[in-house]
mmCIF file of C-alpha atoms in Angstrom:
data_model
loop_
_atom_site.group_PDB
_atom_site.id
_atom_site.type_symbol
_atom_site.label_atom_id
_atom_site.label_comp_id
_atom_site.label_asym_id
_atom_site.label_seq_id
_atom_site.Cartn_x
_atom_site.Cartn_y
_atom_site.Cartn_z
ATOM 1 C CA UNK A 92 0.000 0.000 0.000
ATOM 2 C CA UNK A 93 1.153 3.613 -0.931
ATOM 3 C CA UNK A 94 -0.251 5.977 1.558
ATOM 4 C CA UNK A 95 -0.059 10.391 1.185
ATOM 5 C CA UNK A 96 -0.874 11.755 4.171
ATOM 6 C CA UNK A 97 -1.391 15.283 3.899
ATOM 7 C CA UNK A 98 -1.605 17.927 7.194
ATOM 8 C CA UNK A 99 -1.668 21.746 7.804
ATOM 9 C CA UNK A 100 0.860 22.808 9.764
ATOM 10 C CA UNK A 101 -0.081 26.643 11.155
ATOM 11 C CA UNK A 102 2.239 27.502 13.738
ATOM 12 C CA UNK A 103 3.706 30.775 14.813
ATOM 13 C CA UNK A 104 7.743 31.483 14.680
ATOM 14 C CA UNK A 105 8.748 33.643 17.258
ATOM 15 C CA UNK A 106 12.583 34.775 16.331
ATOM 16 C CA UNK A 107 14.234 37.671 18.990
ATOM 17 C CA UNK A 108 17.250 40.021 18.000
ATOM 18 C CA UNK A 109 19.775 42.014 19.760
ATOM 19 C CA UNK A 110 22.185 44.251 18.358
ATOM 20 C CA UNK A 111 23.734 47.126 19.511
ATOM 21 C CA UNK A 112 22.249 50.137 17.528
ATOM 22 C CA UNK A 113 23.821 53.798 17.023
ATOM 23 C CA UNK A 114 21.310 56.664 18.005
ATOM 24 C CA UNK A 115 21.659 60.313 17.062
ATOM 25 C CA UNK A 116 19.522 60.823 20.336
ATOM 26 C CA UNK A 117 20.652 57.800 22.474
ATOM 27 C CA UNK A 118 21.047 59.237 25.728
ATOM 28 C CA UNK A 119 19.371 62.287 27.150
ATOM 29 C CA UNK A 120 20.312 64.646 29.849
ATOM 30 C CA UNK A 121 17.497 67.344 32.213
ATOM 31 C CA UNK A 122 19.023 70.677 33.125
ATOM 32 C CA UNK A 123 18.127 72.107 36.529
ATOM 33 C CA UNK A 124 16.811 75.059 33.834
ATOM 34 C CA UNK A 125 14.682 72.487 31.963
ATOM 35 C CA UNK A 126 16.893 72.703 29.473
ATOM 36 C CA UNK A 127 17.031 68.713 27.624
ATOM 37 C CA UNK A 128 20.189 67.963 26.043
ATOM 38 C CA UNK A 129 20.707 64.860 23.577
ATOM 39 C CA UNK A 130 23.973 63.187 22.925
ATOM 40 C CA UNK A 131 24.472 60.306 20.200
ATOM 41 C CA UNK A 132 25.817 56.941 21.295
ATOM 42 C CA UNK A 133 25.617 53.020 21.317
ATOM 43 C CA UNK A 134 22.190 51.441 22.555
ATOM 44 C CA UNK A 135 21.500 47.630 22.740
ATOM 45 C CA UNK A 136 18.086 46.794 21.595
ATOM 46 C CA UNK A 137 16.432 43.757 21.899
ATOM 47 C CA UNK A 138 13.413 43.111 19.090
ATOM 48 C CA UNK A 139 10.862 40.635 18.941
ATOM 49 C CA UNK A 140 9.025 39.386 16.125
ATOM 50 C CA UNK A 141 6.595 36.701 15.377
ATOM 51 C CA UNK A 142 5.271 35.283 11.929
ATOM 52 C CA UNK A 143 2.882 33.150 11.150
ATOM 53 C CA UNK A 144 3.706 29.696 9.282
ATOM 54 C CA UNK A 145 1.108 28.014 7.198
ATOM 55 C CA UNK A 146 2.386 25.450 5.076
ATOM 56 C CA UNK A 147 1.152 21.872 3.817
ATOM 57 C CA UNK A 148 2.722 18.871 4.720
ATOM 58 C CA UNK A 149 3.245 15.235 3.212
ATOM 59 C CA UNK A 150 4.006 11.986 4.515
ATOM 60 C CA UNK A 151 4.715 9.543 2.271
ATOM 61 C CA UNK A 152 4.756 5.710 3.248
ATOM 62 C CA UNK A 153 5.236 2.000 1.934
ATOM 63 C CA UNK A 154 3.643 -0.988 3.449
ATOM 64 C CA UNK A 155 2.244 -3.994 2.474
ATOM 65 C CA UNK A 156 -0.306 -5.603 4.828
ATOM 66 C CA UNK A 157 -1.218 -8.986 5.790
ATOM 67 C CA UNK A 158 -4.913 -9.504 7.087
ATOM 68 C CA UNK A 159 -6.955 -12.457 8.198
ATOM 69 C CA UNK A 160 -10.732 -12.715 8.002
ATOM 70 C CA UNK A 161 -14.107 -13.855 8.288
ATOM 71 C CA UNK A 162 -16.759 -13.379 6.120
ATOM 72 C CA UNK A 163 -20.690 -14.008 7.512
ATOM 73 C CA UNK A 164 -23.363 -14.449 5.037
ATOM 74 C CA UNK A 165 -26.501 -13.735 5.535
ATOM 75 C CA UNK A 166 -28.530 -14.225 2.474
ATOM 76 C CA UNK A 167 -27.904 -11.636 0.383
ATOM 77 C CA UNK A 168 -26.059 -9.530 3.426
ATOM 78 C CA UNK A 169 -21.950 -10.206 3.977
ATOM 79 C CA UNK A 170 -20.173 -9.433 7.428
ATOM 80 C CA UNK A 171 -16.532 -9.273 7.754
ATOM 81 C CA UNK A 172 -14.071 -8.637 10.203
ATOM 82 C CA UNK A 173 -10.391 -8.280 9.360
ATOM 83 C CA UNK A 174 -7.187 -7.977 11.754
ATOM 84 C CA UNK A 175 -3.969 -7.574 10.299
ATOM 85 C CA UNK A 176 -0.114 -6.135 10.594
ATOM 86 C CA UNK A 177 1.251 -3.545 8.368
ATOM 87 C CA UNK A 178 5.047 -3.867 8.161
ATOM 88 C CA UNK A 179 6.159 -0.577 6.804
ATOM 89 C CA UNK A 180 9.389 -0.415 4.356
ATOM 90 C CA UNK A 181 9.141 3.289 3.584
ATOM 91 C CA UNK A 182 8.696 6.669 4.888
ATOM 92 C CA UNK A 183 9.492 9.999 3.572
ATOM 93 C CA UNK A 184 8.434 13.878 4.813
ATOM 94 C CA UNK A 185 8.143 17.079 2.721
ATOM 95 C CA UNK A 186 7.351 19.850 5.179
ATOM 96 C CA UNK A 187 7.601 21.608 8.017
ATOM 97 C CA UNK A 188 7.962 20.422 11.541
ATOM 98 C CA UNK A 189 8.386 21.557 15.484
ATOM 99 C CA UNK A 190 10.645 19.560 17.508
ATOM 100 C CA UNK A 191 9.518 19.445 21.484
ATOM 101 C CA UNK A 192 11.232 22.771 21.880
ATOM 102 C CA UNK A 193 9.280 24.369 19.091
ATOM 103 C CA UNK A 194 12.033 25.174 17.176
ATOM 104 C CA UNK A 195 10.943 25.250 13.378
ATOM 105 C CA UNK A 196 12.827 22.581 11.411
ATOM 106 C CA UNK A 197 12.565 23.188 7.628
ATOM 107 C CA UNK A 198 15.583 21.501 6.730
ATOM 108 C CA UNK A 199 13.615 17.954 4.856
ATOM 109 C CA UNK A 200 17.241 15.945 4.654
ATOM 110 C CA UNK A 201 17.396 16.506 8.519
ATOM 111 C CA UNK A 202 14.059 15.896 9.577
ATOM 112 C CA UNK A 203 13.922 12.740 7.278
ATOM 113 C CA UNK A 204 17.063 11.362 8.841
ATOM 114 C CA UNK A 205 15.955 12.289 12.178
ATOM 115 C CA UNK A 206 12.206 12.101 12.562
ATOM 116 C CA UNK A 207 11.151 10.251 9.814
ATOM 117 C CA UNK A 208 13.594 7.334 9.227
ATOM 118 C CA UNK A 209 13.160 4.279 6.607
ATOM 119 C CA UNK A 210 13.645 1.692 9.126
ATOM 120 C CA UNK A 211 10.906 -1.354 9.717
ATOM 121 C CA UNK A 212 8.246 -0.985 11.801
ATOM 122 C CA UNK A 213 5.007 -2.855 12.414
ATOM 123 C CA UNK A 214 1.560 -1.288 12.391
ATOM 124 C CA UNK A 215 -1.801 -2.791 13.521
ATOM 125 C CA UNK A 216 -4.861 -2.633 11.156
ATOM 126 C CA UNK A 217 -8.790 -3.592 12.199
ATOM 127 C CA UNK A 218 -11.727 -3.675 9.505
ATOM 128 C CA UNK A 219 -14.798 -4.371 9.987
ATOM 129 C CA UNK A 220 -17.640 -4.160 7.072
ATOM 130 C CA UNK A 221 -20.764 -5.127 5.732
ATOM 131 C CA UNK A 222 -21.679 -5.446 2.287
ATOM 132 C CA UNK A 223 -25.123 -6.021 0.039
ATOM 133 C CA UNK A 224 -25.629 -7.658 -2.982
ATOM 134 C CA UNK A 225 -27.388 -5.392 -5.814
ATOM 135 C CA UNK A 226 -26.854 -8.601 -8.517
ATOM 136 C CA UNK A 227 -24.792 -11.145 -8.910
ATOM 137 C CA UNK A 228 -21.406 -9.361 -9.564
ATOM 138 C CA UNK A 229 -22.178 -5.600 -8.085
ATOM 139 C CA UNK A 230 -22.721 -5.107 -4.014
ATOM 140 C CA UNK A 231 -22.852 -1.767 -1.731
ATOM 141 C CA UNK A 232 -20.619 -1.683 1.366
ATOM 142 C CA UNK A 233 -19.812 0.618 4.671
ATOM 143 C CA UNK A 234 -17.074 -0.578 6.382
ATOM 144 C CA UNK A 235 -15.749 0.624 9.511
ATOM 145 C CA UNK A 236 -11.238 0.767 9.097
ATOM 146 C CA UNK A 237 -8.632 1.241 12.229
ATOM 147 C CA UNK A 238 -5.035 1.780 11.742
ATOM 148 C CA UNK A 239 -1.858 2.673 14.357
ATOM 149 C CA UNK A 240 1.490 3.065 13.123
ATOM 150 C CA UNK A 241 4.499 1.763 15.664
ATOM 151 C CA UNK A 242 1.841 -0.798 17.138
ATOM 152 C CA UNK A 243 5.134 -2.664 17.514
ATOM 153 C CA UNK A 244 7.943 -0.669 17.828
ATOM 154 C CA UNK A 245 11.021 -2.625 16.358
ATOM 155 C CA UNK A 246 13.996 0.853 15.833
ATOM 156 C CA UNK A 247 13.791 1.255 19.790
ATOM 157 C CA UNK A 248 13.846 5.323 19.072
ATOM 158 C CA UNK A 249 12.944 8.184 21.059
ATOM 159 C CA UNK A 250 10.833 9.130 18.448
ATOM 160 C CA UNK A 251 7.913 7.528 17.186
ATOM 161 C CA UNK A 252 5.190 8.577 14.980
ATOM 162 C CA UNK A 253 2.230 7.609 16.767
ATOM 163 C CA UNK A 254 -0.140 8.147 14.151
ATOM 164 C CA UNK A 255 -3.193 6.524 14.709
ATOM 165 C CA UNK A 256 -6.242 6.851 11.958
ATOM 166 C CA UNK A 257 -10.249 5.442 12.436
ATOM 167 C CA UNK A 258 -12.300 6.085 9.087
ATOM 168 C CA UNK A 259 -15.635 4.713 7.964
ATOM 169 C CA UNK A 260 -16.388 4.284 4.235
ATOM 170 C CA UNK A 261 -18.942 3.429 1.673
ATOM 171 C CA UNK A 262 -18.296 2.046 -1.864
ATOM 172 C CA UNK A 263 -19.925 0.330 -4.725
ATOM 173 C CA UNK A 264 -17.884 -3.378 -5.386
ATOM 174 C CA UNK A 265 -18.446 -4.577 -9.013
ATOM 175 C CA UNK A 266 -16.965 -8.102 -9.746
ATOM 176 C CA UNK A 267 -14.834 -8.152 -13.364
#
């Protein structure tokens, strides 16, 4: 199975600067007289900014799963229930991430090689559905899918991906 995952990342960037900045009026001085005087000099300033980040993100994965079944007939009704693994060969980002400090990473070689590694891992899939038949070779479905990545984690990282996805579905089967 090839999977795109697509997310919105929409995160702020907050970024502060100090320098030391030369003023034409950088320090002042009060007379007894009232008298203000203004002499130019060095001043450190600090600045703070903030942007906003809005960008879409990709994850890209490989997998090829391996389910068992039942199937329940019922006349012209058919249960199922599935349970599977999903080894997974494959992964690849194009984006922008956060690590836990929320410093932006945009660099996609590092946060491959760092968050988003090709090593083997095992995921867990559950399916259940039910499906009737129109005719002979054309049926209507729902179905009822469950999926978590790193259901067995086999790299021993820090980081996993954690990403964990329940989706319903209907569809028309036809029979070729």
């Amino acid at each position: 199975t090839f999977q795109t995952i697509f997310e919105k990342y929409d995160g702020t960037a907050v970024s502060t600067n100090e320098a030391d900045v030369f003023r034409d009026s950088a320090f002042y001085y009060e007379l007894n007289d009232g008298q203000i005087y203004y002499e130019p000099g060095l001043v450190s300033e600090t600045t703070t900014f903030s942007r906003q980040i809005v960008k879409n993100n990709f994850l890209y994965r490989l997998s090829l799963p391996v389910t068992f079944g039942k199937k329940f007939n019922f006349g012209k009704t058919q249960l199922a229930a599935d349970l599977g693994v999903k080894p997974q060969f494959y992964q690849h980002f194009s984006g922008i991430v956060a690590d836990e400090d929320y410093f932006h990473l945009f660099d996609n070689q590092i946060i491959n090689s760092t968050y988003y590694k090709n090593d083997f891992d095992l995921g867990l899939l559950a399916n259940l559905s039910a499906r009737y038949a129109l005719t002979a070779s054309t049926q209507i479905g729902i179905g009822l899918r469950y999926e978590k990545e790193d259901f067995l984690n086999l790299r021993k990282e820090a980081f996993i991906s954690r990403y964990e996805m329940i989706g319903g579905y209907l569809g028309i089967y036809r029979k070729f």
